[in-house]
Amino acid sequence: MRIYHDEDADLSLLADRQIAVIGYGNQGRAQALNLRDSGLHVLIGNRDDDYARRAREDQFQVLPIETAASEADLLMLLIPDEVAPGIFAREIAPHLDTGNALIFATGYSIAFGFITPPPSVDVILVAPRMIGAGVRDLYEAGRGFPSFIGVAQDHSGKALEIALALAKGIGSTRTGVVEVTFAQEAELDLFTEQCFGPAFGHVLTTAVNLLLEEGYPPEAVLLELYMSGEFAYTLGKIAELGLVGQSVLHSRTSQYGSMSRGVRFTIPELRLKMVEGLQEIRSGQFAQEWASEEAAGAPTLEALRQAAQSLPLVQLEQELRRSLRDMPTAAQVQQLDRAFEPEERQLPTQGSQSANRRGLLGRGLDWIGRSLGKPETEANAQPAAATPSQPQMEETLRHFLSQAEHDPALQAFAQDRELTTHYVLRDSQLEFTMRFHDGEVVAHMGPPASPAEVRLETDTAVLDGMFTGRINAMRAFMSGKLSFSGEAGLAITIQQVQDDLCRLYTHARSTVR
Ligand code: NDP
């Protein structure tokens, strides 16, 4: 694969052309400033608000998006992907002239068919592999950053040269740019967000959970695993020297231990999960699901955000961060700190520091308690009840399922729906199935006749906690106490009837006791 550099790009190609940067956010501001500093003609298209004010303060001409679209030859769409199709249709498409170029910083809208430009324009990708702050900081420091470039439509016959010139203008060809298709860029980006990142996150939370359960001090656990910044520094070295090359920076004990034990973590299921995720991305299933979620006001995203914020790990991190002095931010570790001012640190006095430490330890112990299924000690926690024995659970589930079949709220949920959920309780070896189909609920003990759209696997105590409202299902899922396979979007929709499932289960439970 060819990697293009400064000498492959010609800025003079853009000398007489007007560039409009639509959006003045993370990428918009950084790219607009870099392009102008590279000697190109740049104006900004934005609504008249804080972003527009910032652009004016930076001495740019700021126009309404429609006017910017009429005046410019090259339009760079640097606005969030979820609003781009609407803005394109209403404010840009009617003002495009033959020979204009549309430039995207991600392949998403084109690859998944949310934007279809007319054939009379070039459609170009210039996608930095760098956050906006880094794009600007590195440019000012005389350094570069990699980007993906691509061409989806080449009306002018010069689309690739224009992509290269823009990449040079923002400073990217100093390092090197790689040509990909719009689909490849979008799919790789989503794969990193949906497979690589979350898989890595679960490795981290599994390790934190385990070490806390084993009684290691919470401060030491978080510092050891990632909060010292050592791990972020090592990632930087992996980028610089390679995964194997950086190993020389570690002791021989470390090298022997990690290589000899590393093979244990070659888990085939990890690959299968990644394949599943990649298929959802490539088929456009994720993009459609996200478009519907957005259109509905993103209620699931909000629920997931709240559940994530309520994870005990978030509080542990905050308390530890407050107790540490002069801790390097990730940005400082990578020497990109200008855009990221560290949080104002409240340096504790000695007395408050020890209070802080007790608080942290207390929360760590709460977390261990929760992990082990002990009652939560926080003020708002629901009182715990004894986990049902296997026979009690089986009887409770039988009652619960027979009531579920006739419940009007569940029947309403089943309208225009085809969804089978298969619950597996690992410890008690009980399984049950609920099928929501065309206004009917069919529920029974045992597995479904054919594979369910959603399979949820957990332990008796966790299911009992979830169905009695003591355990937040999203949080159980995020902390690995509840795992699922199948369609993520469908699994999350079950949350809509969580209150009804709780009502029916709690009633069934009270009749068995
Ligand atoms: P931002 O969220 O920072 O964009 C904010 C800009 O979009 C503001 O100018 C804002 O103006 C405008 N905007 C937001 N909503 C609307 C709306 N409804 N109507 C009109 N304008 C709107 O985006 P990013 O810079 O993060 O992302 C821009 C593009 O770059 C995306 O395609 C993204 O995928 C891509 N990208 C982003 C990277 C990053 O690091 N963030 C990295 C690589 C690519 P206002 O609200 O004032 O109208």
Coordinates of C-alpha atoms and ligand atoms in Angstrom, one line a residue:
M1 CA 0.0 0.0 0.0
R2 CA 1.3 3.4 -0.9
I3 CA 1.8 6.1 1.7
Y4 CA 1.7 9.6 0.5
H5 CA 3.9 12.4 1.9
D6 CA 4.5 16.1 1.4
E7 CA 6.3 15.7 -1.9
D8 CA 3.3 13.8 -3.4
A9 CA 0.9 16.7 -2.8
D10 CA 0.6 20.1 -4.5
L11 CA -0.9 22.9 -2.5
S12 CA -0.9 25.2 -5.6
L13 CA -3.9 23.2 -6.9
L14 CA -6.0 24.9 -4.3
A15 CA -4.5 28.4 -4.5
D16 CA -7.5 30.0 -6.3
R17 CA -10.2 27.9 -4.7
Q18 CA -12.5 29.0 -1.9
I19 CA -12.7 26.5 0.9
A20 CA -15.7 26.5 3.3
V21 CA -15.3 24.6 6.5
I22 CA -18.8 23.8 7.7
G23 CA -18.8 23.4 11.5
Y24 CA -16.2 25.0 13.8
G25 CA -16.0 22.2 16.5
N26 CA -13.1 19.8 17.3
Q27 CA -12.0 19.1 13.7
G28 CA -13.5 22.2 12.1
R29 CA -11.5 24.7 14.1
A30 CA -8.2 22.8 13.9
Q31 CA -8.4 22.1 10.2
A32 CA -9.6 25.6 9.3
L33 CA -6.7 27.2 11.2
N34 CA -4.2 24.8 9.7
L35 CA -5.5 25.3 6.1
R36 CA -5.3 29.1 6.5
D37 CA -1.8 28.9 8.0
S38 CA -0.9 26.8 4.9
G39 CA -1.9 29.8 2.8
L40 CA -5.3 28.7 1.6
H41 CA -8.6 30.7 1.4
V42 CA -10.9 29.5 4.2
L43 CA -14.2 30.8 5.4
I44 CA -16.5 29.2 8.0
G45 CA -20.2 28.1 7.6
N46 CA -21.9 27.9 10.9
R47 CA -25.1 28.9 12.8
D48 CA -24.7 32.2 14.6
D49 CA -23.8 30.9 18.1
D50 CA -20.8 30.3 20.3
Y51 CA -18.9 28.3 17.7
A52 CA -19.5 31.1 15.2
R53 CA -18.2 33.6 17.8
R54 CA -15.1 31.6 18.3
A55 CA -14.5 31.5 14.6
R56 CA -14.8 35.3 14.4
E57 CA -12.4 35.7 17.3
D58 CA -10.0 33.6 15.2
Q59 CA -10.4 36.2 12.5
F60 CA -12.4 34.1 10.1
Q61 CA -15.3 35.2 7.9
V62 CA -18.4 33.4 9.2
L63 CA -21.4 32.9 7.0
P64 CA -24.7 31.0 7.4
I65 CA -24.2 27.4 6.1
E66 CA -26.3 28.0 2.9
T67 CA -24.3 31.1 2.0
A68 CA -21.0 29.4 2.6
A69 CA -22.2 26.5 0.4
S70 CA -23.0 28.9 -2.4
E71 CA -19.7 30.8 -2.2
A72 CA -17.3 28.0 -1.8
D73 CA -15.7 25.6 -4.4
L74 CA -14.6 23.1 -1.7
L75 CA -17.0 22.2 1.2
M76 CA -15.6 20.4 4.2
L77 CA -18.4 18.9 6.3
L78 CA -17.0 19.0 9.8
I79 CA -20.2 18.6 11.7
P80 CA -21.4 15.5 13.7
D81 CA -22.4 12.5 11.6
E82 CA -25.9 12.4 13.0
V83 CA -26.8 15.9 11.8
A84 CA -24.8 15.9 8.6
P85 CA -27.6 14.3 6.4
G86 CA -30.2 16.8 7.4
I87 CA -27.9 19.8 7.0
F88 CA -26.7 18.5 3.6
A89 CA -30.2 18.0 2.3
R90 CA -31.5 21.4 3.5
E91 CA -28.6 23.8 3.4
I92 CA -25.9 22.4 1.1
A93 CA -27.3 20.3 -1.7
P94 CA -29.5 23.1 -3.2
H95 CA -26.4 25.3 -3.5
L96 CA -23.9 22.9 -5.0
D97 CA -22.4 23.8 -8.4
T98 CA -20.9 21.5 -11.0
G99 CA -17.3 21.0 -10.2
N100 CA -17.5 21.6 -6.5
A101 CA -15.9 19.2 -4.1
L102 CA -17.5 17.8 -0.9
I103 CA -15.0 16.7 1.7
F104 CA -15.8 14.5 4.6
A105 CA -13.7 13.6 7.7
T106 CA -15.4 10.2 8.0
G107 CA -16.8 7.8 5.4
Y108 CA -19.9 7.2 7.6
S109 CA -22.6 9.2 5.8
I110 CA -21.6 8.1 2.3
A111 CA -20.8 4.5 3.1
F112 CA -24.1 3.8 4.9
G113 CA -26.2 5.8 2.3
F114 CA -27.3 8.7 4.5
I115 CA -25.9 11.3 2.0
T116 CA -26.1 10.8 -1.8
P117 CA -24.3 13.8 -3.5
P118 CA -25.2 14.6 -7.1
P119 CA -22.8 13.1 -9.7
S120 CA -21.6 16.6 -10.7
V121 CA -19.3 17.0 -7.7
D122 CA -16.2 15.4 -6.3
V123 CA -16.7 13.4 -3.1
I124 CA -13.5 13.2 -1.1
L125 CA -12.4 11.8 2.3
V126 CA -9.7 13.4 4.4
A127 CA -10.0 11.7 7.8
P128 CA -7.3 12.5 10.4
R129 CA -6.4 9.7 12.8
M130 CA -6.1 12.3 15.4
I131 CA -8.4 14.3 17.7
G132 CA -8.9 18.0 16.7
A133 CA -6.7 19.4 19.4
G134 CA -3.9 17.1 18.3
V135 CA -4.4 18.2 14.6
R136 CA -3.8 21.8 15.6
D137 CA -1.1 21.3 18.2
L138 CA 1.0 19.0 16.0
Y139 CA 0.7 21.4 13.1
E140 CA 1.9 24.3 15.2
A141 CA 4.8 22.2 16.5
G142 CA 5.8 21.6 12.9
R143 CA 4.9 17.9 13.1
G144 CA 2.2 15.8 11.4
F145 CA -0.3 13.0 12.1
P146 CA -1.6 10.2 9.8
S147 CA -4.8 10.5 7.9
F148 CA -6.9 8.3 5.6
I149 CA -7.8 9.8 2.3
G150 CA -10.2 8.5 -0.3
V151 CA -12.4 9.3 -3.3
A152 CA -16.0 8.2 -3.7
Q153 CA -16.7 10.4 -6.8
D154 CA -14.2 11.9 -9.2
H155 CA -16.1 14.3 -11.4
S156 CA -13.1 16.6 -11.9
G157 CA -10.7 13.9 -12.6
K158 CA -8.5 15.5 -9.9
A159 CA -10.2 14.3 -6.8
L160 CA -7.2 12.4 -5.4
E161 CA -4.9 15.4 -6.0
I162 CA -7.4 17.6 -4.2
A163 CA -7.5 15.1 -1.3
L164 CA -3.7 15.1 -1.1
A165 CA -3.5 18.9 -1.3
L166 CA -6.0 19.2 1.6
A167 CA -4.1 16.6 3.6
K168 CA -1.0 18.6 3.1
G169 CA -2.8 21.8 4.0
I170 CA -3.9 20.4 7.4
G171 CA -0.3 19.1 8.0
S172 CA -1.0 15.4 7.6
T173 CA 1.3 14.5 4.7
R174 CA 4.3 15.5 6.9
T175 CA 3.7 12.1 8.5
G176 CA 1.9 10.2 5.8
V177 CA -1.6 9.5 4.4
V178 CA -3.1 6.2 3.3
E179 CA -5.7 5.8 0.6
V180 CA -8.8 3.8 1.6
T181 CA -12.5 3.6 0.5
F182 CA -15.2 5.5 2.4
A183 CA -16.5 2.1 3.6
Q184 CA -13.2 0.9 4.9
E185 CA -12.7 4.1 6.9
A186 CA -16.2 4.0 8.4
E187 CA -16.0 0.3 9.2
L188 CA -12.5 0.5 10.7
D189 CA -13.6 3.4 12.8
L190 CA -16.7 1.7 14.1
F191 CA -14.9 -1.5 14.7
T192 CA -12.4 0.3 17.0
E193 CA -15.3 1.9 18.9
Q194 CA -17.5 -1.1 19.1
C195 CA -15.2 -4.1 19.3
F196 CA -11.6 -3.3 20.1
G197 CA -12.4 -0.5 22.7
P198 CA -15.1 -2.4 24.6
A199 CA -13.2 -5.7 24.6
F200 CA -10.3 -3.8 26.1
G201 CA -12.6 -2.1 28.6
H202 CA -13.8 -5.4 29.8
V203 CA -10.3 -6.7 30.2
L204 CA -9.7 -3.7 32.4
T205 CA -12.8 -4.0 34.5
T206 CA -12.4 -7.7 34.9
A207 CA -8.9 -7.2 36.3
V208 CA -10.0 -4.4 38.6
N209 CA -12.9 -6.5 39.9
L210 CA -10.8 -9.5 40.5
L211 CA -8.0 -7.7 42.3
L212 CA -10.5 -5.8 44.6
E213 CA -12.3 -9.1 45.4
E214 CA -8.9 -10.5 46.3
G215 CA -8.4 -7.7 48.8
Y216 CA -5.8 -5.5 47.2
P217 CA -6.0 -1.8 48.1
P218 CA -8.2 0.0 45.6
E219 CA -5.6 2.9 45.2
A220 CA -2.9 0.4 44.4
V221 CA -5.1 -1.5 42.0
L222 CA -6.1 1.5 39.9
L223 CA -2.6 2.9 40.0
E224 CA -1.0 -0.4 39.0
L225 CA -3.4 -1.0 36.1
Y226 CA -3.8 2.4 34.5
M227 CA -4.2 5.5 36.6
S228 CA -0.4 6.1 37.1
G229 CA -0.2 6.9 33.3
E230 CA 2.4 4.2 32.9
F231 CA 0.1 2.1 30.7
A232 CA -0.8 5.1 28.5
Y233 CA 3.0 5.8 28.2
T234 CA 3.5 2.2 27.1
L235 CA 0.8 2.5 24.5
G236 CA 2.7 5.5 23.1
K237 CA 5.8 3.3 23.0
I238 CA 3.9 0.6 21.2
A239 CA 3.0 3.1 18.5
E240 CA 6.6 4.3 18.3
L241 CA 8.5 1.0 18.6
G242 CA 6.0 -1.7 17.9
L243 CA 4.2 -4.3 20.1
V244 CA 7.3 -6.5 20.3
G245 CA 9.9 -3.8 19.9
Q246 CA 8.8 -1.9 23.0
S247 CA 9.3 -5.0 25.2
V248 CA 13.0 -4.2 25.6
L249 CA 11.9 -1.3 27.8
H250 CA 10.6 -3.7 30.3
S251 CA 12.6 -6.0 32.7
R252 CA 13.6 -9.5 31.7
T253 CA 11.2 -10.8 34.4
S254 CA 8.4 -8.9 32.8
Q255 CA 9.3 -10.1 29.3
Y256 CA 9.5 -13.7 30.4
G257 CA 6.3 -13.5 32.5
S258 CA 4.2 -11.8 29.9
M259 CA 5.3 -13.9 27.0
S260 CA 5.1 -17.3 28.8
R261 CA 1.7 -16.5 30.3
G262 CA 0.2 -14.5 27.4
V263 CA -0.9 -17.6 25.5
R264 CA -3.5 -18.3 28.2
F265 CA -5.5 -15.3 26.9
T266 CA -5.9 -16.5 23.4
I267 CA -9.6 -17.0 23.8
P268 CA -11.4 -18.0 20.6
E269 CA -14.7 -16.5 21.8
L270 CA -13.1 -13.0 21.6
R271 CA -12.6 -13.4 17.9
L272 CA -16.1 -14.6 17.4
K273 CA -17.5 -11.6 19.2
M274 CA -15.4 -9.3 17.0
V275 CA -16.7 -11.1 13.9
E276 CA -20.3 -10.6 15.1
G277 CA -19.6 -6.9 15.7
L278 CA -17.9 -6.4 12.3
Q279 CA -20.9 -8.1 10.6
E280 CA -23.3 -5.7 12.2
I281 CA -21.2 -2.8 11.1
R282 CA -20.6 -4.0 7.5
S283 CA -24.3 -4.9 6.9
G284 CA -25.3 -1.4 7.9
Q285 CA -27.4 -2.8 10.7
F286 CA -25.6 -0.7 13.3
A287 CA -26.0 2.5 11.2
Q288 CA -29.7 1.9 10.8
E289 CA -30.2 1.1 14.5
W290 CA -28.3 4.3 15.5
A291 CA -30.3 6.4 13.0
S292 CA -33.6 5.1 14.6
E293 CA -32.2 5.6 18.1
E294 CA -31.3 9.2 17.2
A295 CA -34.7 9.8 15.7
A296 CA -36.3 8.7 18.9
G297 CA -34.2 11.1 20.9
A298 CA -31.5 8.6 21.9
P299 CA -33.3 7.2 25.1
T300 CA -31.1 4.1 25.1
L301 CA -27.9 6.1 24.9
E302 CA -29.0 8.2 27.8
A303 CA -29.8 5.0 29.9
L304 CA -26.4 3.6 29.0
R305 CA -24.7 6.8 30.0
Q306 CA -26.4 6.9 33.3
A307 CA -25.6 3.3 34.0
A308 CA -22.0 3.9 33.1
Q309 CA -21.8 6.9 35.4
S310 CA -23.2 4.9 38.3
L311 CA -20.5 2.3 38.1
P312 CA -18.5 2.2 41.3
L313 CA -15.3 2.4 39.3
V314 CA -16.2 6.0 38.2
Q315 CA -16.3 7.1 41.9
L316 CA -13.2 5.2 42.7
E317 CA -11.3 6.9 39.9
Q318 CA -12.6 10.4 41.0
E319 CA -11.5 9.9 44.5
L320 CA -8.1 8.6 43.6
R321 CA -7.6 11.5 41.2
R322 CA -8.4 14.0 43.9
S323 CA -5.9 12.4 46.2
L324 CA -3.0 12.4 43.7
R325 CA -0.9 15.4 43.1
D326 CA 0.5 16.4 39.8
M327 CA -0.8 13.3 38.1
P328 CA 0.1 13.4 34.3
T329 CA -3.0 13.6 32.1
A330 CA -3.1 11.2 29.1
A331 CA -2.4 14.3 26.9
Q332 CA 0.7 15.2 28.9
V333 CA 1.9 11.6 28.6
Q334 CA 1.8 12.0 24.9
Q335 CA 3.1 15.6 25.0
L336 CA -0.1 17.0 23.5
D337 CA -1.2 18.8 26.6
R338 CA -1.9 22.3 25.3
A339 CA -5.6 21.7 24.5
F340 CA -6.2 19.7 27.6
E341 CA -5.9 21.7 30.8
P342 CA -5.7 19.3 33.7
E343 CA -8.7 19.4 36.0
E344 CA -8.3 21.9 38.9
R345 CA -6.9 19.7 41.6
Q346 CA -8.2 20.2 45.1
L347 CA -5.1 19.3 47.1
P348 CA -6.2 17.7 50.3
T349 CA -4.8 18.5 53.7
Q350 CA -3.3 15.6 55.5
G351 CA -6.5 15.1 57.6
S352 CA -8.8 15.3 54.6
Q353 CA -6.4 13.0 52.6
S354 CA -6.8 10.3 55.1
A355 CA -10.6 10.8 55.1
N356 CA -10.4 10.6 51.4
R357 CA -8.5 7.3 51.6
R358 CA -11.0 5.9 54.0
G359 CA -13.7 6.9 51.6
L360 CA -12.0 5.3 48.7
L361 CA -11.4 2.1 50.7
G362 CA -15.0 2.1 51.8
R363 CA -16.2 2.4 48.3
G364 CA -13.8 -0.3 47.2
L365 CA -15.2 -2.6 49.9
D366 CA -18.8 -1.7 48.8
W367 CA -17.8 -2.7 45.3
I368 CA -16.4 -6.0 46.5
G369 CA -19.6 -6.5 48.5
R370 CA -21.7 -5.9 45.4
S371 CA -19.4 -8.2 43.3
L372 CA -19.9 -11.0 45.8
G373 CA -23.7 -10.4 45.9
K374 CA -23.6 -8.9 49.4
P375 CA -26.0 -6.1 50.3
E376 CA -25.1 -2.7 49.0
T377 CA -24.2 -0.3 51.8
E378 CA -24.9 3.0 50.0
A379 CA -27.8 5.0 51.3
N380 CA -29.9 4.5 48.2
A381 CA -29.3 0.8 47.8
Q382 CA -32.3 -1.5 48.1
P383 CA -32.2 -4.0 50.9
A384 CA -30.9 -7.4 49.7
A385 CA -33.0 -10.5 50.1
A386 CA -31.7 -14.1 50.3
T387 CA -31.0 -15.6 46.9
P388 CA -33.7 -18.2 46.1
S389 CA -32.5 -21.8 46.3
Q390 CA -32.6 -23.8 43.0
P391 CA -36.1 -25.3 43.7
Q392 CA -37.5 -22.0 44.9
M393 CA -36.1 -20.3 41.8
E394 CA -37.6 -22.9 39.5
E395 CA -41.0 -22.6 41.1
T396 CA -40.9 -18.8 41.1
L397 CA -39.9 -18.8 37.4
R398 CA -42.8 -21.1 36.5
H399 CA -45.3 -18.8 38.2
F400 CA -43.7 -15.8 36.7
L401 CA -43.8 -17.2 33.1
S402 CA -47.4 -18.3 33.3
Q403 CA -48.4 -14.8 34.5
A404 CA -46.3 -13.2 31.8
E405 CA -48.2 -15.0 29.0
H406 CA -51.4 -13.2 30.0
D407 CA -50.0 -9.8 31.1
P408 CA -51.5 -6.9 29.0
A409 CA -48.4 -4.7 29.3
L410 CA -46.2 -7.5 27.9
Q411 CA -48.8 -8.2 25.2
A412 CA -48.7 -4.6 24.2
F413 CA -44.9 -4.7 24.0
A414 CA -45.3 -7.8 21.8
Q415 CA -47.4 -5.9 19.2
D416 CA -45.5 -5.6 15.9
R417 CA -42.5 -7.3 17.4
E418 CA -40.7 -10.6 16.8
L419 CA -38.3 -11.2 19.7
T420 CA -37.3 -14.3 21.5
T421 CA -35.2 -14.0 24.7
H422 CA -33.4 -17.0 26.2
Y423 CA -32.3 -16.7 29.8
V424 CA -29.7 -19.0 31.1
L425 CA -28.8 -19.2 34.9
R426 CA -25.3 -20.6 34.9
D427 CA -25.2 -21.6 38.6
S428 CA -28.6 -23.3 38.9
Q429 CA -28.7 -24.7 35.4
L430 CA -32.2 -23.3 34.8
E431 CA -33.2 -21.9 31.5
F432 CA -36.3 -20.1 30.3
T433 CA -37.6 -18.5 27.2
M434 CA -39.9 -15.6 26.5
R435 CA -41.2 -15.0 23.0
F436 CA -42.9 -11.7 22.0
H437 CA -44.6 -12.1 18.8
D438 CA -47.5 -10.2 17.1
G439 CA -49.2 -9.2 20.4
E440 CA -48.7 -12.6 22.0
V441 CA -46.3 -13.7 24.8
V442 CA -45.2 -17.3 24.9
A443 CA -43.1 -18.2 27.9
H444 CA -41.8 -21.5 29.2
M445 CA -39.0 -23.2 31.1
G446 CA -36.2 -24.5 28.9
P447 CA -34.4 -23.3 25.8
P448 CA -36.2 -22.0 22.7
A449 CA -36.9 -24.4 19.8
S450 CA -34.6 -22.4 17.5
P451 CA -31.8 -19.9 18.5
A452 CA -33.2 -16.8 20.1
E453 CA -32.5 -13.3 18.9
V454 CA -31.2 -12.5 22.4
R455 CA -29.5 -14.9 24.8
L456 CA -28.9 -13.6 28.3
E457 CA -26.6 -15.4 30.7
T458 CA -26.2 -14.6 34.4
D459 CA -26.4 -16.1 37.9
T460 CA -29.5 -16.7 40.0
A461 CA -28.6 -13.9 42.5
V462 CA -28.1 -11.4 39.7
L463 CA -31.4 -12.3 37.9
D464 CA -33.2 -12.2 41.2
G465 CA -31.7 -8.8 42.0
M466 CA -32.6 -7.5 38.5
F467 CA -36.2 -8.8 38.6
T468 CA -36.8 -7.4 42.1
G469 CA -35.4 -4.0 41.1
R470 CA -32.3 -4.2 43.4
I471 CA -29.8 -4.6 40.6
N472 CA -29.6 -2.3 37.6
A473 CA -29.6 -4.5 34.5
M474 CA -27.5 -2.1 32.5
R475 CA -24.9 -1.9 35.2
A476 CA -24.9 -5.7 35.6
F477 CA -24.3 -5.9 31.9
M478 CA -21.5 -3.3 31.9
S479 CA -19.8 -4.9 34.9
G480 CA -19.8 -8.3 33.2
K481 CA -22.4 -9.9 35.7
L482 CA -24.8 -10.3 32.8
S483 CA -23.7 -11.3 29.4
F484 CA -25.7 -11.5 26.2
S485 CA -25.3 -12.7 22.7
G486 CA -27.4 -11.8 19.8
E487 CA -28.6 -8.4 18.6
A488 CA -27.5 -5.6 21.0
G489 CA -30.3 -3.3 19.9
L490 CA -33.0 -5.9 20.7
A491 CA -31.4 -6.8 24.0
I492 CA -31.6 -3.2 25.1
T493 CA -35.3 -2.9 24.1
I494 CA -36.2 -5.4 26.8
Q495 CA -35.4 -2.6 29.2
Q496 CA -38.7 -1.1 28.1
V497 CA -40.6 -3.8 29.9
Q498 CA -38.2 -4.2 32.8
D499 CA -40.7 -2.6 35.3
D500 CA -43.4 -5.1 34.2
L501 CA -41.0 -8.1 34.4
C502 CA -40.1 -6.9 38.0
R503 CA -43.8 -6.5 38.9
L504 CA -44.6 -10.1 37.7
Y505 CA -41.5 -11.7 39.1
T506 CA -41.9 -10.0 42.6
H507 CA -45.5 -11.2 42.8
A508 CA -44.4 -14.7 41.8
R509 CA -41.6 -14.7 44.3
S510 CA -44.0 -13.7 47.1
T511 CA -46.3 -16.6 46.3
V512 CA -43.5 -19.1 46.5
R513 CA -42.1 -17.9 49.8
Ligands
NDP1 P1 -18.1 18.5 16.7 O1 -19.2 17.9 17.6 O2 -17.0 19.2 17.4 O3 -18.9 19.6 15.8 C1 -19.4 20.7 16.3 C2 -19.7 21.6 15.1 O4 -20.9 21.1 14.4 C3 -20.1 23.0 15.6 O5 -19.6 23.9 14.6 C4 -21.6 22.9 15.6 O6 -22.1 24.2 15.4 C5 -21.9 22.1 14.5 N1 -23.2 21.5 14.6 C6 -23.6 20.6 15.6 N2 -24.9 20.3 15.4 C7 -25.4 21.0 14.4 C8 -26.6 21.2 13.8 N3 -27.7 20.5 14.2 N4 -26.7 22.1 12.8 C9 -25.7 22.8 12.4 N5 -24.4 22.6 12.9 C10 -24.3 21.8 13.9 O7 -17.7 17.5 15.6 P2 -16.3 16.9 15.4 O8 -15.3 17.9 15.0 O9 -15.9 16.0 16.6 O10 -16.5 15.9 14.2 C11 -16.7 16.5 12.9 C12 -16.4 15.4 11.8 O11 -15.1 15.0 12.0 C13 -17.3 14.2 12.0 O12 -17.6 13.7 10.8 C14 -16.4 13.2 12.8 O13 -16.7 11.9 12.5 C15 -15.1 13.6 12.1 N6 -13.9 13.2 12.9 C16 -13.8 13.6 14.2 C17 -12.7 13.4 15.0 C18 -12.6 13.9 16.3 O14 -11.5 13.7 16.9 N7 -13.6 14.5 17.0 C19 -11.5 12.6 14.4 C20 -11.7 12.3 13.0 C21 -12.8 12.6 12.3 P3 -23.4 24.7 16.2 O15 -23.9 23.7 17.2 O16 -23.0 26.0 16.7 O17 -24.4 24.8 15.0

